[in-house]
Tab-separated table of C-alpha atoms and ligand atoms in Angstrom:
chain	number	residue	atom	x	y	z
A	1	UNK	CA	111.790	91.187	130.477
A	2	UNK	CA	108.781	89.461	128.536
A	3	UNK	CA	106.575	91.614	126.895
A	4	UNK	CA	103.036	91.851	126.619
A	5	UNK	CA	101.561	93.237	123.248
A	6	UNK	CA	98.415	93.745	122.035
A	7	UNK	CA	97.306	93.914	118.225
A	8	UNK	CA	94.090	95.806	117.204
A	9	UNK	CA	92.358	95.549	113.574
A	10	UNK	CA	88.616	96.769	113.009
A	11	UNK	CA	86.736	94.231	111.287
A	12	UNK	CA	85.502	94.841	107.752
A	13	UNK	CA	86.740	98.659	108.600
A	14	UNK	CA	85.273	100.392	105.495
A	15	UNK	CA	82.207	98.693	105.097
A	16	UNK	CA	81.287	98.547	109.216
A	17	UNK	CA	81.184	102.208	109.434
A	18	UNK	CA	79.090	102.494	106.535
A	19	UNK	CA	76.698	100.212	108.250
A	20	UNK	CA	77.032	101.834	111.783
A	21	UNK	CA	75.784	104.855	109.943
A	22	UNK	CA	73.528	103.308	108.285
A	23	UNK	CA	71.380	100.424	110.160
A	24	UNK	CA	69.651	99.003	106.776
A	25	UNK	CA	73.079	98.115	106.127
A	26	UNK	CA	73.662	95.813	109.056
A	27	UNK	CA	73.475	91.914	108.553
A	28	UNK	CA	73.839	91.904	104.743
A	29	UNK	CA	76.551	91.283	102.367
A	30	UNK	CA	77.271	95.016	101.812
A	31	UNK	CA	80.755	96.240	99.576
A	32	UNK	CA	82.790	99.392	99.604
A	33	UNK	CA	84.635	100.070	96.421
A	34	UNK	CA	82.477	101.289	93.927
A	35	UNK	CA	79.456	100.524	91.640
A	36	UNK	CA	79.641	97.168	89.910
A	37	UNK	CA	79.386	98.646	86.658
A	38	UNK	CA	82.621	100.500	87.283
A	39	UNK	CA	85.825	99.305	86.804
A	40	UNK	CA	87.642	99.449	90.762
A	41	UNK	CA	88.187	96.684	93.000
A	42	UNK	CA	86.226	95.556	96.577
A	43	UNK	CA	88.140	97.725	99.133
A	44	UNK	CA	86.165	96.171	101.687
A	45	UNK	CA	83.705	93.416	101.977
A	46	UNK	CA	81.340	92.562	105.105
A	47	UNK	CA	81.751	89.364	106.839
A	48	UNK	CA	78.026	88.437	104.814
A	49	UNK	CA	79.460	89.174	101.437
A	50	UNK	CA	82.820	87.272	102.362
A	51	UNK	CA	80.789	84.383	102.805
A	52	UNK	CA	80.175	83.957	99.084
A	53	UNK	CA	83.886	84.263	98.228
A	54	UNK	CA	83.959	88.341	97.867
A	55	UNK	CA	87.022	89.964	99.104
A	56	UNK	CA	89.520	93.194	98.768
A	57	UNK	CA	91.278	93.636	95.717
A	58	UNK	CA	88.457	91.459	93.600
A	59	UNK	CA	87.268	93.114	90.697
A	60	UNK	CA	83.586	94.925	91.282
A	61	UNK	CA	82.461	93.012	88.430
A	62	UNK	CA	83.316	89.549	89.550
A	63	UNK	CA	81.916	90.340	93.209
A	64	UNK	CA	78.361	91.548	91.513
A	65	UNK	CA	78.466	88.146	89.463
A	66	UNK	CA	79.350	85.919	92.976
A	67	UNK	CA	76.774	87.937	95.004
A	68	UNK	CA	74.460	90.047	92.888
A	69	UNK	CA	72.458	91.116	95.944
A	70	UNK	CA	75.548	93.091	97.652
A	71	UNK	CA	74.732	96.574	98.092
A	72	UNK	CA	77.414	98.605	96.720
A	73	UNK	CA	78.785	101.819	97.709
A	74	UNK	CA	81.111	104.249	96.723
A	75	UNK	CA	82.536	105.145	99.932
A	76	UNK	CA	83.918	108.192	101.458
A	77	UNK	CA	87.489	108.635	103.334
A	78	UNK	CA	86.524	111.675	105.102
A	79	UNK	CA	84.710	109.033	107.175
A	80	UNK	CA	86.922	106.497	107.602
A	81	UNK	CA	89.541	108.987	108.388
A	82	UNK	CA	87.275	110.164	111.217
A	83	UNK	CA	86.576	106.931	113.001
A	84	UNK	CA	90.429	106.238	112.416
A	85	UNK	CA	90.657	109.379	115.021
A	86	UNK	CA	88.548	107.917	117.361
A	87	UNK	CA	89.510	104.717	117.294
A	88	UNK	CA	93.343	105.349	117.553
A	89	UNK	CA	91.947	107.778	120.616
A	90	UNK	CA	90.365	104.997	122.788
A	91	UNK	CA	93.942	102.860	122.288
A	92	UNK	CA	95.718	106.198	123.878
A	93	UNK	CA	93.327	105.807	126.575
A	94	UNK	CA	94.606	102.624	127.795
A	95	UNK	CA	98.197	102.982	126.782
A	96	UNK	CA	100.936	105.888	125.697
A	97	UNK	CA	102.536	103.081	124.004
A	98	UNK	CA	100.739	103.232	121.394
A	99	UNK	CA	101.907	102.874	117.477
A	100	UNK	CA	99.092	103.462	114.780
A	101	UNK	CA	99.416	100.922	111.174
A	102	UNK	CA	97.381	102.814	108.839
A	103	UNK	CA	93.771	103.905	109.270
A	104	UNK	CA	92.418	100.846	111.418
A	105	UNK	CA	95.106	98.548	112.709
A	106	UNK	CA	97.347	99.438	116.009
A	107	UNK	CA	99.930	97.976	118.639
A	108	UNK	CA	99.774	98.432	122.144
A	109	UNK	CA	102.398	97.712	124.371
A	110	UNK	CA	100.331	96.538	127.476
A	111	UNK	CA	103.003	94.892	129.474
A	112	UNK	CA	102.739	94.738	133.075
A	113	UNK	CA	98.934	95.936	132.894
A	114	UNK	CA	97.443	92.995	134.554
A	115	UNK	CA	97.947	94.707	137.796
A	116	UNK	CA	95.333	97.607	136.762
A	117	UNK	CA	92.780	95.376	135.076
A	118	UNK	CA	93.259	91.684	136.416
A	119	UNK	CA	94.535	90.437	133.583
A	120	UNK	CA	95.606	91.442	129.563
A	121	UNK	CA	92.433	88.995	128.537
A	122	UNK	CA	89.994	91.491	131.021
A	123	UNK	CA	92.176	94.868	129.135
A	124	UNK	CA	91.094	93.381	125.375
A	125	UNK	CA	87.584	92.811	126.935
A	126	UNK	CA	87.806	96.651	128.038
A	127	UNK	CA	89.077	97.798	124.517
A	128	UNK	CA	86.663	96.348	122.258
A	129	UNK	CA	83.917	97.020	124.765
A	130	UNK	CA	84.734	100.332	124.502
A	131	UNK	CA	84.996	100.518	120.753
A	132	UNK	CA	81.757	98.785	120.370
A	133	UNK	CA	79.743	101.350	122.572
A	134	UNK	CA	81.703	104.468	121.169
A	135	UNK	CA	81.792	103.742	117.440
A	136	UNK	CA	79.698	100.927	116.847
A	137	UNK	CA	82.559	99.045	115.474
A	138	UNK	CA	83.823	95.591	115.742
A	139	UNK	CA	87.754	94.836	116.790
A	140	UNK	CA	89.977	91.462	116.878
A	141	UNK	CA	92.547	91.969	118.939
A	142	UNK	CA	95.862	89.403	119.285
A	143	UNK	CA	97.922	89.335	122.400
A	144	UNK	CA	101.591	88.120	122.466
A	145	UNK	CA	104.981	88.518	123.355
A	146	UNK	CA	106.143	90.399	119.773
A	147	UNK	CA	104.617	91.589	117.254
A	148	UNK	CA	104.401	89.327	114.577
A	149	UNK	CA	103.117	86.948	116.717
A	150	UNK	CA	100.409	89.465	117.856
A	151	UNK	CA	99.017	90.553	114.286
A	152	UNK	CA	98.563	86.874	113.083
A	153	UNK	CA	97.021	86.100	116.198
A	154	UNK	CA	94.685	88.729	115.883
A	155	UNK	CA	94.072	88.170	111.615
A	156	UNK	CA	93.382	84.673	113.065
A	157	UNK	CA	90.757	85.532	115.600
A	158	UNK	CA	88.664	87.670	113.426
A	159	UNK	CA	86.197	88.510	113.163
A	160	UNK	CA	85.067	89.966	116.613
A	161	UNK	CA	87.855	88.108	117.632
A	162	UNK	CA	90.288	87.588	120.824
A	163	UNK	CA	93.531	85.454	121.219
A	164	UNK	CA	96.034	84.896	123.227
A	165	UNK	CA	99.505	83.106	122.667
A	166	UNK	CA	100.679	82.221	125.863
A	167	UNK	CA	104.841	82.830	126.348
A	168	UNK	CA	106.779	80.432	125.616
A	169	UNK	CA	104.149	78.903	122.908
A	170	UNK	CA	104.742	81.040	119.886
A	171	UNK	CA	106.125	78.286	118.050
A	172	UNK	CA	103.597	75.604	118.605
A	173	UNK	CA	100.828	78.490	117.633
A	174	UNK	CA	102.604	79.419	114.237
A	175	UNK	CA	103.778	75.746	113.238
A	176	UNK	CA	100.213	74.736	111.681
A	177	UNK	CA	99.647	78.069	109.856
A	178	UNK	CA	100.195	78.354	106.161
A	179	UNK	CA	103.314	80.490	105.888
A	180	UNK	CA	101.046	82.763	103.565
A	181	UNK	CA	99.995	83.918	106.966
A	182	UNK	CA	102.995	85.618	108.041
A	183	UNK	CA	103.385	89.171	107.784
A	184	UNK	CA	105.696	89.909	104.998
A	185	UNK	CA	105.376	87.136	102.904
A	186	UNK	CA	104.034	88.131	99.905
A	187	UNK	CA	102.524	86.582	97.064
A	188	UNK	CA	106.542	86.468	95.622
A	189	UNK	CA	107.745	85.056	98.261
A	190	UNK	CA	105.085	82.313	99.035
A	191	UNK	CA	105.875	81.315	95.296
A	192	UNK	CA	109.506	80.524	95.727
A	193	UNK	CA	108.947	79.216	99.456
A	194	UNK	CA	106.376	76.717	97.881
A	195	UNK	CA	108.748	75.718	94.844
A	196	UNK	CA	111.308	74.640	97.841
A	197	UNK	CA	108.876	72.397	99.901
A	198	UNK	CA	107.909	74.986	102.904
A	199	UNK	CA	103.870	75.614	103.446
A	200	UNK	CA	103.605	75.731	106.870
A	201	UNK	CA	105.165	77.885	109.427
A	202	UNK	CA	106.404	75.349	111.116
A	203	UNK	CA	108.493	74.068	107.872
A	204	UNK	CA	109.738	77.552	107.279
A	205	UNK	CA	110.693	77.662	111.237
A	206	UNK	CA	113.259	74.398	110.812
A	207	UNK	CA	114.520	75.391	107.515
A	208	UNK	CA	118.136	76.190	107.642
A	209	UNK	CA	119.241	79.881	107.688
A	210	UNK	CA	121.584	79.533	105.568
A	211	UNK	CA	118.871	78.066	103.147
A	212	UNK	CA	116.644	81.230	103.590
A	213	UNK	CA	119.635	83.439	102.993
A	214	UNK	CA	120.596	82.302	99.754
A	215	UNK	CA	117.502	82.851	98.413
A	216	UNK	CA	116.524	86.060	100.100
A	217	UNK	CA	119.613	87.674	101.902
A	218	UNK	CA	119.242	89.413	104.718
A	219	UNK	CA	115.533	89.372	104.489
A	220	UNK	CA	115.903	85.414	104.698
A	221	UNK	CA	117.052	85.671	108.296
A	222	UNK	CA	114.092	87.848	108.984
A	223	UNK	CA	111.365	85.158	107.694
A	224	UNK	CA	113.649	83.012	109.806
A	225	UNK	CA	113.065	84.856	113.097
A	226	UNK	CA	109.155	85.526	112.177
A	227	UNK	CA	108.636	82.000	111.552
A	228	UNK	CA	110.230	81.235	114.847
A	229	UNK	CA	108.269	84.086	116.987
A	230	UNK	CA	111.298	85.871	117.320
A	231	UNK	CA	110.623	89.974	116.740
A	232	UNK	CA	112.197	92.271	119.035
A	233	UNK	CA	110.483	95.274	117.346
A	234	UNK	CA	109.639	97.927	120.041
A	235	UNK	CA	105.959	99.277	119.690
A	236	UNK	CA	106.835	102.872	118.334
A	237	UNK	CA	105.125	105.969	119.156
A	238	UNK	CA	104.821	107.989	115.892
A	239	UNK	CA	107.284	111.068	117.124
A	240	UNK	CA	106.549	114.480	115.250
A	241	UNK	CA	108.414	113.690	111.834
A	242	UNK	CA	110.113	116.552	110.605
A	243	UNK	CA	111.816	115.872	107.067
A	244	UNK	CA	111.502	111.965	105.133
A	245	UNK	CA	114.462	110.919	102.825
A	246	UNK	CA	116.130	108.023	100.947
A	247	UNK	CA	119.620	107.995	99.408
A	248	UNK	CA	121.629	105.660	97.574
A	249	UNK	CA	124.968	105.006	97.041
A	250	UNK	CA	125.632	103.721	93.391
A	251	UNK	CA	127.638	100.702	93.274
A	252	UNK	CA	129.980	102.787	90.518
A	253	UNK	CA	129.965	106.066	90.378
A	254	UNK	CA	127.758	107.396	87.114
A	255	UNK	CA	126.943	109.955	84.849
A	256	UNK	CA	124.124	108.137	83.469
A	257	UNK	CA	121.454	110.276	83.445
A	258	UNK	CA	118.690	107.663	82.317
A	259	UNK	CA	120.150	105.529	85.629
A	260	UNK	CA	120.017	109.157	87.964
A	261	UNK	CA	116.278	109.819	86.858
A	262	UNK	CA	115.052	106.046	87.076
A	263	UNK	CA	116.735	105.748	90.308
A	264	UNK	CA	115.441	109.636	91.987
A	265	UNK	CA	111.837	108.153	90.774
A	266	UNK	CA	112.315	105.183	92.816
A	267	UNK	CA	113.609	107.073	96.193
A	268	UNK	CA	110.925	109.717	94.982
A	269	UNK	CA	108.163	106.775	95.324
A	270	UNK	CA	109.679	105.470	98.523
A	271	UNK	CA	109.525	109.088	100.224
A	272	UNK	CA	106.215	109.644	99.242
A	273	UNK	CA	104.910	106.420	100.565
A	274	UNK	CA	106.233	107.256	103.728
A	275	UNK	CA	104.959	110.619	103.847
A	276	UNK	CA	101.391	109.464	102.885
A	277	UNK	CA	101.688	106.696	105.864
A	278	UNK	CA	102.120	109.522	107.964
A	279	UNK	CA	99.350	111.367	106.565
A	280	UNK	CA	101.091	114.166	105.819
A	281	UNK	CA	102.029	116.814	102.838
A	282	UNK	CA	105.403	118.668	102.297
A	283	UNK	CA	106.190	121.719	101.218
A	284	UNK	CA	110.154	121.577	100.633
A	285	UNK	CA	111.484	119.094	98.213
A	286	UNK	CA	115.627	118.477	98.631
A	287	UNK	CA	117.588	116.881	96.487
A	288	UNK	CA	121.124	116.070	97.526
A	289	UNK	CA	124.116	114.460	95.462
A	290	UNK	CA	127.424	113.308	96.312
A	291	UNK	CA	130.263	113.405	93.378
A	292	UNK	CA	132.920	111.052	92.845
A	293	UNK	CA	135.130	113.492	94.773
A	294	UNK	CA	132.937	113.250	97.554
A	295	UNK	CA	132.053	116.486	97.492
A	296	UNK	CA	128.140	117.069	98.840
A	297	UNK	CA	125.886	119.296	97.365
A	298	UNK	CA	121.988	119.697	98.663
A	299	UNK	CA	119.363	121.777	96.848
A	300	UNK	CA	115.711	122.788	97.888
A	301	UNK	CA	112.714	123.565	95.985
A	302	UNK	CA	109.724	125.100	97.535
A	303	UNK	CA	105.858	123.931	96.784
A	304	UNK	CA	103.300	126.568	95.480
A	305	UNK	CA	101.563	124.159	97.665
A	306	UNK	CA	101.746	121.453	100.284
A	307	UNK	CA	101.749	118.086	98.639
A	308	UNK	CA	102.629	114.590	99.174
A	309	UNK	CA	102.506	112.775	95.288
A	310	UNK	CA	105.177	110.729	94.069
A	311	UNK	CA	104.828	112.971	90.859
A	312	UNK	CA	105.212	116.113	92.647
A	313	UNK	CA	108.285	114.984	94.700
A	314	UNK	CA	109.799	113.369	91.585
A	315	UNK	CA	109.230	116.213	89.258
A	316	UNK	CA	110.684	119.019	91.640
A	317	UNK	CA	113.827	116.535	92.559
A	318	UNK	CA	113.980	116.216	88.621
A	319	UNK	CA	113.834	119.915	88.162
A	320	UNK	CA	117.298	120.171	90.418
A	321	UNK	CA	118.973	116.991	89.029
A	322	UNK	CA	118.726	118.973	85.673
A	323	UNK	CA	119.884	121.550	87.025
A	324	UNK	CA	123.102	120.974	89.263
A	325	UNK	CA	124.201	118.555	86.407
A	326	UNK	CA	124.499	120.994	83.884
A	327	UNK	CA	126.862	122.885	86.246
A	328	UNK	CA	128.910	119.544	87.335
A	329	UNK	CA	130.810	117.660	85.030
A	330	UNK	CA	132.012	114.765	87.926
A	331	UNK	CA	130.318	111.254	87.907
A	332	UNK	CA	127.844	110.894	90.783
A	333	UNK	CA	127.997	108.664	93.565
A	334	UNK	CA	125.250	109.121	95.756
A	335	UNK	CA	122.005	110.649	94.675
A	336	UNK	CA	118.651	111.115	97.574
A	337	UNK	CA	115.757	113.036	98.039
A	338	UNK	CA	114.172	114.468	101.076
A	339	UNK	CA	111.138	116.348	101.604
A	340	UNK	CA	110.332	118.410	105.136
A	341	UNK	CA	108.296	121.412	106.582
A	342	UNK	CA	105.701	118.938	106.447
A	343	UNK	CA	101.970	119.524	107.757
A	344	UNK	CA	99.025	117.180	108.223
A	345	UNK	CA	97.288	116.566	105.121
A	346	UNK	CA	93.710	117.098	106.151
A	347	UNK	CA	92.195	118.286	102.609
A	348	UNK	CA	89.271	116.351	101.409
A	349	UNK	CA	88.836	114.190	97.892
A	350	UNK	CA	85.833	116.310	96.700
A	351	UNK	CA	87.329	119.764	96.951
A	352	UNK	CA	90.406	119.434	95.141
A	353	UNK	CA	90.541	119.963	91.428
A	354	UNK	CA	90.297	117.345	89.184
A	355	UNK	CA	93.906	116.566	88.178
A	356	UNK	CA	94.949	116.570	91.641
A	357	UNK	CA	92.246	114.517	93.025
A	358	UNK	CA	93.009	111.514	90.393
A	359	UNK	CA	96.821	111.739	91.503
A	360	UNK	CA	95.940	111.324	94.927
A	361	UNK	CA	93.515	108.264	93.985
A	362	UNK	CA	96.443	107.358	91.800
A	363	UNK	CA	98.853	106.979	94.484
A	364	UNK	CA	95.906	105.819	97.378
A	365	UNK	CA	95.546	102.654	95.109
A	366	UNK	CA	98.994	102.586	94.282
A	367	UNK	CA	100.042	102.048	98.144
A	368	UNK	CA	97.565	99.740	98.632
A	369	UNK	CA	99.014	97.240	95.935
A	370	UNK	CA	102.059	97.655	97.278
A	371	UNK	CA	101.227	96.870	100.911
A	372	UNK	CA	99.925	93.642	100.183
A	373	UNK	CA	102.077	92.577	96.969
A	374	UNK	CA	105.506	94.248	97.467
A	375	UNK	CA	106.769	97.747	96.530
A	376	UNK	CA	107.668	96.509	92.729
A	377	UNK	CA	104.980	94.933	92.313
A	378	UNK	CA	103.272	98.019	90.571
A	379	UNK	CA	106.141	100.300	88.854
A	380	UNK	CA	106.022	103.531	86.596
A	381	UNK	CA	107.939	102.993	83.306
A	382	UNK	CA	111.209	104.914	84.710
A	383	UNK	CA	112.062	102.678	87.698
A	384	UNK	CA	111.817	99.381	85.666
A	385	UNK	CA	115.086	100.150	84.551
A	386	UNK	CA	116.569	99.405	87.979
A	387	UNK	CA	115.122	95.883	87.857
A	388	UNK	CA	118.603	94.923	85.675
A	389	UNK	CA	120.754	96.405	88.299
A	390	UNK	CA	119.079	96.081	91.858
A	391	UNK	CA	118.246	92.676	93.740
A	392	UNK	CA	114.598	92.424	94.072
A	393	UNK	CA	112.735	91.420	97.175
A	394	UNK	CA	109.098	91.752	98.845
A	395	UNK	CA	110.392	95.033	100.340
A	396	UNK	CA	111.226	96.408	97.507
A	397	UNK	CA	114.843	97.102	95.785
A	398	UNK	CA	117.835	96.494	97.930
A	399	UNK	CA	119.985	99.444	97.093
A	400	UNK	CA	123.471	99.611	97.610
A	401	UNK	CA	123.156	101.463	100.981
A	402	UNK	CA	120.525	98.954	102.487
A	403	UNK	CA	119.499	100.913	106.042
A	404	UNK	CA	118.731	103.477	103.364
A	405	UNK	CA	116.499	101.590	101.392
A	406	UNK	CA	114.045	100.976	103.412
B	1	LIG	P1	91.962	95.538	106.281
B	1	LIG	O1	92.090	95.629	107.770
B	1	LIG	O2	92.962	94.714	105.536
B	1	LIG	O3	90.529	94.930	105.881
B	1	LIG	P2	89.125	95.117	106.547
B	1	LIG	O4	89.204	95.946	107.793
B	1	LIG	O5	88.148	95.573	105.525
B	1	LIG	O6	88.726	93.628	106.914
B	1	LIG	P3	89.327	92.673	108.072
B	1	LIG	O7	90.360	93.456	108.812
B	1	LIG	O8	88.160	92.322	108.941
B	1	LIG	O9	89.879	91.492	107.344
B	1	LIG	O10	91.972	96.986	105.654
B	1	LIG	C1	91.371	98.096	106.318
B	1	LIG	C2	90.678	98.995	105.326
B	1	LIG	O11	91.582	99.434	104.321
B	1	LIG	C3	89.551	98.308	104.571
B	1	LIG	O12	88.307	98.367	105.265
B	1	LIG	C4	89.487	99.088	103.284
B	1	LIG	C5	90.910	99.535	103.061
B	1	LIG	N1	91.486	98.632	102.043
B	1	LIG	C6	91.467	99.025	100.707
B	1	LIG	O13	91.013	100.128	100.394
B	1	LIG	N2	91.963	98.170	99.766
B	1	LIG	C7	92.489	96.925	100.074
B	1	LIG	O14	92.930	96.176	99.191
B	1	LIG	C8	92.515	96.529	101.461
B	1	LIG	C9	93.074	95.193	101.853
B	1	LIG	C10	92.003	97.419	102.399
B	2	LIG	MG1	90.670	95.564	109.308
């Protein structure tokens, strides 16, 4: 059966609850990220200050020299976290299928709801009518029959934005679009698509598979289907997680213990990406090793205290590698590392201690490179190793056990 579903972003999300706070705010070019005389990036910019070429991820110096009358402000998560909470709690209101993309994006599967409000158009009328009352917030909200076709509708629409792709007309929406404006192509990807011909959707959408697969693998047949409207994704309600891992399987078993560390790190960074996308902490760390024998061995390490850094998860996995291998004179053949008894991570920036509270802004700005540029985009000195013996792609490495590398 066709499906009807609905993609939600907030508009300028850090800097519009700063100004529904604060009503001198409102109407002026206004940026979150820092003081100009510091050395950050924009994290957000209000539609004013976009107008005069500001953006996220510019640096705060080049954004005071474009538009030297931006206010700018520090910003404070506690905030956004909160009217993350009550935005994601209006969604629920109108749908259990509901699947929540960070602090300010969402999907709703509304299909079949036209019956209760008229029509999906009158349901996004409802929703952003509701945000605008309740939080003071703006939304753009795409409607399609997948997905993809859903979050560039909406990105399209913005700001204070509603669109629609009629079924059946995914393609003829997506053709015209700069291929830069599909989800998952990166600025990598873009590159190579440009060097063979393709800049609009539509181009990518003709171009044989077999084309795309030779120069991405399996990922090429993905581009394929997003270029072509095709996602059968299923809008996912976060269940309660219970324990994150990643394992690999080596493509020869090794005793290379320069290859076992640069390759725990990686796992270690994928785990704790996850587990800060789920905004939570652990307090178990696992490590777990298969021998050339097959034989399985898992050991666990517990936290003084409930954390979710790539450093913490890498050093206590490290701590057991050294460990077991002094006991275990086989080659290795799988290595992965798992963390569980995980809890919410509600702590707050300002009341950690120092060391702590740079990690976390360490890894905060870490994730958000990699969202928008590709997992290896940004790498610690350990992992670059792997670049010699992995394939390379916008997700990331593609490991030997690929499910698994997600
Ligand atoms: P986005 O939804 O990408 O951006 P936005 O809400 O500011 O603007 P719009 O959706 O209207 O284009 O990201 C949501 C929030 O995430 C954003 O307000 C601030 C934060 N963020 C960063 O901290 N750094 C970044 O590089 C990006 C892109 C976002
Ligand atoms: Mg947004």
């Amino acid at each position: 059966m066709a499906r009807t579903i609905m993609h939600i972003d907030l508009d300028a999300f850090f800097v519009s609850v700063e100004q529904a706070l604060n009503p001198e705010l409102q109407g002026k070019p206004v940026v979150v990220g820092g003081k100009p005389d510091r050395r950050g990036v924009v994290a957000s910019a209000s539609y004013e200050a976009r107008a005069f070429g500001l953006h996220a991820g510019m640096p705060l110096a080049t954004a005071c020299r474009l538009c030297p009358q931006a206010i700018f402000i520090e910003g404070s998560f506690p905030k956004y976290r909160d009217a993350s909470h009550r935005f994601m709690a209006i969604l629920a209101d109108f749908s259990p299928f509901l699947e929540p993309v960070g602090l300010d994006e969402a999907y709703l599967d509304v299909t079949g709801f036209e019956s209760i409000y008229g029509s999906i158009h009158q349901v996004a009328i409802a929703i952003k009518q509701r945000i605008k009352d309740e939080l003071r917030l703006c939304a753009s909200v795409g409607i399609a029959s997948s997905k993809v076709v859903a979050k560039v509708a909406s990105e399209l629409s913005k700001p204070d934005g509603l669109l629609v792709v009629e079924a059946g007309k995914e393609r003829y929406f997506l053709a015209p679009l700069p291929i830069t404006k599909l989800p998952g192509i990166g600025k990598k990807t873009g590159q190579i698509l440009k060097g063979l011909g393709i800049h609009a959707i539509g181009e990518l959408s003709i171009t044989p598979l077999s084309v795309l697969k030779s120069h991405f693998g399996v990922y090429g047949e993905l581009l394929y289907r997003y270029a072509n409207g095709i996602d059968d994704r299923e809008v996912e309600a976060p269940g309660e997680t219970k324990s994150i891992s990643r394992e690999t399987t080596f493509g020869k078993d090794t005793k290379d213990r320069s290859l076992l560390k640069a390759t725990l790190r990686y796992l270690s960074e994928r785990v704790g990406t996850e587990l800060r996308q789920r905004g939570k902490q652990a307090k178990c760390v696992t490590l777990k090793l298969r021998y050339a024998d097959f034989t399985t061995i898992t050991r666990r390490h517990t936290l003084r205290q409930s954390d979710n850094s790539d450093q913490t998860i890498f050093d206590s996995g490290l701590q057991l590698l050294k460990i077991t291998l002094t006991a275990e004179k086989q080659p290795v053949r799988l290595i992965g590392i798992g963390v569980s008894n995980l809890v919410e991570s509600g702590r707050q920036l300002d009341m950690l201690d120092a060391s702590t509270r740079r990690r976390e802004q360490l890894d905060r700005a870490i994730d958000r490179i990699r969202q928008k540029y590709g997992f290896t985009a940004i790498q610690t000195g350990r992992t670059l190793r792997l670049k010699d013996i992995f394939p390379e792609n916008e997700g990331g490495y593609t490991l030997h056990a690929p499910s698994l590398s997600r």
